[in-house]
Amino acid sequence: MTEGGSAVEDEAPHCSRKDCREPAEWVLVWNNPKVHTPDRRKTWLACGEHRDYLSDFLGRRGFLRETVPFADFTG
């Protein structure tokens, strides 16, 4: 946030893990079948250190659909 309270628009995408500000290296594509239609896709970003943690979190719940390198994601 800037002093005026607005988000910095050109900030590089960063990891979705709480309190992590590392650059995104991976896109975790997921869907909660109890809430979302089958074709709906949501994404979390992950740095190299937190990829496994976030993948495991989504995978244990049956939400993870695919993991794609950030540079290759066309979402």
Short mmCIF file of N, CA and C in Angstrom, two decimals:
data_model
loop_
_atom_site.label_atom_id
_atom_site.label_comp_id
_atom_site.label_asym_id
_atom_site.label_seq_id
_atom_site.Cartn_x
_atom_site.Cartn_y
_atom_site.Cartn_z
N MET A 1 0.83 -1.17 0.00
CA MET A 1 0.00 0.00 0.00
C MET A 1 0.88 1.24 0.00
N THR A 2 0.40 2.24 -0.66
CA THR A 2 1.10 3.51 -0.65
C THR A 2 0.61 4.33 0.53
N GLU A 3 1.23 5.48 0.75
CA GLU A 3 0.80 6.32 1.88
C GLU A 3 -0.66 6.70 1.80
N GLY A 4 -1.19 6.86 0.60
CA GLY A 4 -2.59 7.22 0.42
C GLY A 4 -3.54 6.04 0.61
N GLY A 5 -2.99 4.84 0.82
CA GLY A 5 -3.81 3.67 1.07
C GLY A 5 -4.17 2.87 -0.17
N SER A 6 -3.65 3.24 -1.35
CA SER A 6 -3.94 2.47 -2.55
C SER A 6 -2.84 1.45 -2.79
N ALA A 7 -3.20 0.35 -3.44
CA ALA A 7 -2.25 -0.72 -3.71
C ALA A 7 -1.25 -0.26 -4.77
N VAL A 8 -0.05 -0.76 -4.68
CA VAL A 8 0.96 -0.48 -5.68
C VAL A 8 0.66 -1.40 -6.87
N GLU A 9 0.27 -0.83 -7.99
CA GLU A 9 -0.21 -1.62 -9.12
C GLU A 9 0.88 -2.40 -9.82
N ASP A 10 2.11 -1.91 -9.85
CA ASP A 10 3.15 -2.60 -10.58
C ASP A 10 4.01 -3.49 -9.68
N GLU A 11 3.50 -3.86 -8.53
CA GLU A 11 4.20 -4.78 -7.64
C GLU A 11 4.23 -6.16 -8.29
N ALA A 12 5.39 -6.82 -8.24
CA ALA A 12 5.52 -8.14 -8.84
C ALA A 12 4.66 -9.15 -8.10
N PRO A 13 4.06 -10.11 -8.82
CA PRO A 13 3.27 -11.14 -8.16
C PRO A 13 4.13 -11.90 -7.15
N HIS A 14 3.55 -12.19 -5.99
CA HIS A 14 4.31 -12.85 -4.94
C HIS A 14 3.55 -14.06 -4.40
N CYS A 15 4.24 -14.86 -3.64
CA CYS A 15 3.73 -16.10 -3.05
C CYS A 15 2.48 -15.84 -2.21
N SER A 16 1.53 -16.78 -2.28
CA SER A 16 0.27 -16.67 -1.53
C SER A 16 0.39 -17.13 -0.08
N ARG A 17 1.51 -17.74 0.31
CA ARG A 17 1.71 -18.17 1.69
C ARG A 17 1.72 -16.95 2.60
N LYS A 18 1.01 -17.04 3.70
CA LYS A 18 0.89 -15.93 4.63
C LYS A 18 2.27 -15.37 4.98
N ASP A 19 2.39 -14.06 4.89
CA ASP A 19 3.60 -13.30 5.23
C ASP A 19 4.79 -13.53 4.31
N CYS A 20 4.62 -14.25 3.22
CA CYS A 20 5.73 -14.46 2.28
C CYS A 20 5.63 -13.40 1.18
N ARG A 21 6.72 -12.76 0.88
CA ARG A 21 6.77 -11.73 -0.16
C ARG A 21 7.72 -12.14 -1.29
N GLU A 22 8.10 -13.41 -1.33
CA GLU A 22 9.00 -13.88 -2.38
C GLU A 22 8.26 -13.90 -3.72
N PRO A 23 9.00 -13.71 -4.82
CA PRO A 23 8.37 -13.71 -6.15
C PRO A 23 7.71 -15.06 -6.46
N ALA A 24 6.62 -15.00 -7.19
CA ALA A 24 5.90 -16.21 -7.61
C ALA A 24 6.74 -16.98 -8.62
N GLU A 25 6.87 -18.28 -8.40
CA GLU A 25 7.55 -19.17 -9.34
C GLU A 25 6.58 -20.20 -9.91
N TRP A 26 5.49 -20.45 -9.18
CA TRP A 26 4.53 -21.49 -9.54
C TRP A 26 3.10 -20.96 -9.42
N VAL A 27 2.21 -21.52 -10.23
CA VAL A 27 0.78 -21.25 -10.12
C VAL A 27 0.10 -22.57 -9.77
N LEU A 28 -0.60 -22.58 -8.64
CA LEU A 28 -1.36 -23.75 -8.21
C LEU A 28 -2.81 -23.50 -8.61
N VAL A 29 -3.31 -24.31 -9.51
CA VAL A 29 -4.66 -24.15 -10.03
C VAL A 29 -5.55 -25.11 -9.25
N TRP A 30 -6.63 -24.58 -8.68
CA TRP A 30 -7.47 -25.40 -7.82
C TRP A 30 -8.94 -25.08 -7.99
N ASN A 31 -9.76 -25.96 -7.40
CA ASN A 31 -11.21 -25.84 -7.45
C ASN A 31 -11.78 -26.60 -6.26
N ASN A 32 -12.71 -25.98 -5.55
CA ASN A 32 -13.41 -26.65 -4.46
C ASN A 32 -14.74 -27.15 -5.03
N PRO A 33 -14.87 -28.45 -5.28
CA PRO A 33 -16.07 -28.97 -5.94
C PRO A 33 -17.36 -28.78 -5.13
N LYS A 34 -17.25 -28.56 -3.85
CA LYS A 34 -18.45 -28.32 -3.04
C LYS A 34 -18.97 -26.90 -3.20
N VAL A 35 -18.14 -26.00 -3.69
CA VAL A 35 -18.50 -24.59 -3.80
C VAL A 35 -18.52 -24.10 -5.25
N HIS A 36 -17.59 -24.59 -6.06
CA HIS A 36 -17.42 -24.08 -7.42
C HIS A 36 -17.97 -25.04 -8.47
N THR A 37 -18.38 -24.50 -9.60
CA THR A 37 -18.77 -25.33 -10.73
C THR A 37 -17.52 -26.05 -11.24
N PRO A 38 -17.68 -27.20 -11.92
CA PRO A 38 -16.51 -27.97 -12.36
C PRO A 38 -15.52 -27.21 -13.24
N ASP A 39 -15.99 -26.23 -14.01
CA ASP A 39 -15.09 -25.51 -14.89
C ASP A 39 -14.42 -24.30 -14.24
N ARG A 40 -14.82 -23.95 -13.03
CA ARG A 40 -14.23 -22.80 -12.33
C ARG A 40 -12.84 -23.14 -11.85
N ARG A 41 -11.90 -22.25 -12.05
CA ARG A 41 -10.53 -22.44 -11.59
C ARG A 41 -10.08 -21.23 -10.79
N LYS A 42 -9.48 -21.49 -9.65
CA LYS A 42 -8.90 -20.44 -8.81
C LYS A 42 -7.40 -20.68 -8.79
N THR A 43 -6.63 -19.67 -8.41
CA THR A 43 -5.18 -19.83 -8.40
C THR A 43 -4.56 -19.29 -7.13
N TRP A 44 -3.52 -19.96 -6.71
CA TRP A 44 -2.62 -19.46 -5.69
C TRP A 44 -1.25 -19.41 -6.34
N LEU A 45 -0.45 -18.46 -5.92
CA LEU A 45 0.93 -18.36 -6.39
C LEU A 45 1.86 -18.89 -5.32
N ALA A 46 2.96 -19.49 -5.74
CA ALA A 46 3.90 -20.06 -4.77
C ALA A 46 5.34 -19.76 -5.17
N CYS A 47 6.15 -19.49 -4.17
CA CYS A 47 7.60 -19.41 -4.38
C CYS A 47 8.13 -20.84 -4.31
N GLY A 48 9.39 -21.03 -4.62
CA GLY A 48 9.97 -22.37 -4.58
C GLY A 48 9.90 -23.01 -3.20
N GLU A 49 10.10 -22.21 -2.16
CA GLU A 49 10.10 -22.73 -0.79
C GLU A 49 8.72 -23.20 -0.34
N HIS A 50 7.65 -22.53 -0.78
CA HIS A 50 6.31 -22.84 -0.29
C HIS A 50 5.44 -23.65 -1.26
N ARG A 51 5.99 -24.02 -2.40
CA ARG A 51 5.21 -24.79 -3.37
C ARG A 51 4.67 -26.09 -2.75
N ASP A 52 5.52 -26.87 -2.13
CA ASP A 52 5.07 -28.14 -1.56
C ASP A 52 4.05 -27.94 -0.45
N TYR A 53 4.27 -26.96 0.41
CA TYR A 53 3.34 -26.69 1.51
C TYR A 53 1.94 -26.37 0.98
N LEU A 54 1.87 -25.43 0.02
CA LEU A 54 0.57 -25.04 -0.52
C LEU A 54 -0.05 -26.17 -1.35
N SER A 55 0.76 -26.90 -2.11
CA SER A 55 0.25 -28.04 -2.88
C SER A 55 -0.32 -29.11 -1.96
N ASP A 56 0.38 -29.41 -0.88
CA ASP A 56 -0.09 -30.41 0.08
C ASP A 56 -1.42 -29.98 0.71
N PHE A 57 -1.52 -28.70 1.07
CA PHE A 57 -2.74 -28.16 1.67
C PHE A 57 -3.93 -28.38 0.73
N LEU A 58 -3.76 -27.99 -0.53
CA LEU A 58 -4.85 -28.15 -1.50
C LEU A 58 -5.08 -29.61 -1.86
N GLY A 59 -4.01 -30.37 -2.00
CA GLY A 59 -4.11 -31.78 -2.38
C GLY A 59 -4.83 -32.63 -1.35
N ARG A 60 -4.55 -32.41 -0.07
CA ARG A 60 -5.22 -33.18 0.99
C ARG A 60 -6.73 -32.98 0.98
N ARG A 61 -7.17 -31.87 0.47
CA ARG A 61 -8.60 -31.55 0.41
C ARG A 61 -9.23 -31.93 -0.93
N GLY A 62 -8.40 -32.42 -1.85
CA GLY A 62 -8.89 -32.79 -3.17
C GLY A 62 -9.17 -31.60 -4.07
N PHE A 63 -8.54 -30.46 -3.79
CA PHE A 63 -8.80 -29.24 -4.55
C PHE A 63 -7.80 -29.00 -5.68
N LEU A 64 -6.57 -29.47 -5.54
CA LEU A 64 -5.51 -29.16 -6.50
C LEU A 64 -5.79 -29.81 -7.84
N ARG A 65 -5.76 -29.02 -8.91
CA ARG A 65 -6.01 -29.51 -10.26
C ARG A 65 -4.72 -29.62 -11.06
N GLU A 66 -3.85 -28.62 -10.94
CA GLU A 66 -2.56 -28.68 -11.63
C GLU A 66 -1.60 -27.64 -11.05
N THR A 67 -0.31 -27.86 -11.30
CA THR A 67 0.73 -26.92 -10.91
C THR A 67 1.51 -26.56 -12.16
N VAL A 68 1.63 -25.26 -12.41
CA VAL A 68 2.23 -24.77 -13.65
C VAL A 68 3.32 -23.75 -13.30
N PRO A 69 4.47 -23.80 -13.98
CA PRO A 69 5.46 -22.74 -13.76
C PRO A 69 4.83 -21.37 -14.05
N PHE A 70 5.13 -20.39 -13.22
CA PHE A 70 4.54 -19.06 -13.36
C PHE A 70 4.75 -18.49 -14.77
N ALA A 71 5.95 -18.69 -15.30
CA ALA A 71 6.29 -18.15 -16.62
C ALA A 71 5.46 -18.77 -17.74
N ASP A 72 4.93 -19.98 -17.52
CA ASP A 72 4.16 -20.70 -18.55
C ASP A 72 2.65 -20.55 -18.40
N PHE A 73 2.19 -19.97 -17.31
CA PHE A 73 0.76 -19.91 -17.03
C PHE A 73 0.06 -18.90 -17.95
N THR A 74 -1.00 -19.35 -18.56
CA THR A 74 -1.75 -18.48 -19.47
C THR A 74 -3.16 -18.21 -18.98
N GLY A 75 -3.52 -18.75 -17.82
CA GLY A 75 -4.80 -18.63 -17.16
C GLY A 75 -5.78 -17.76 -17.72
#
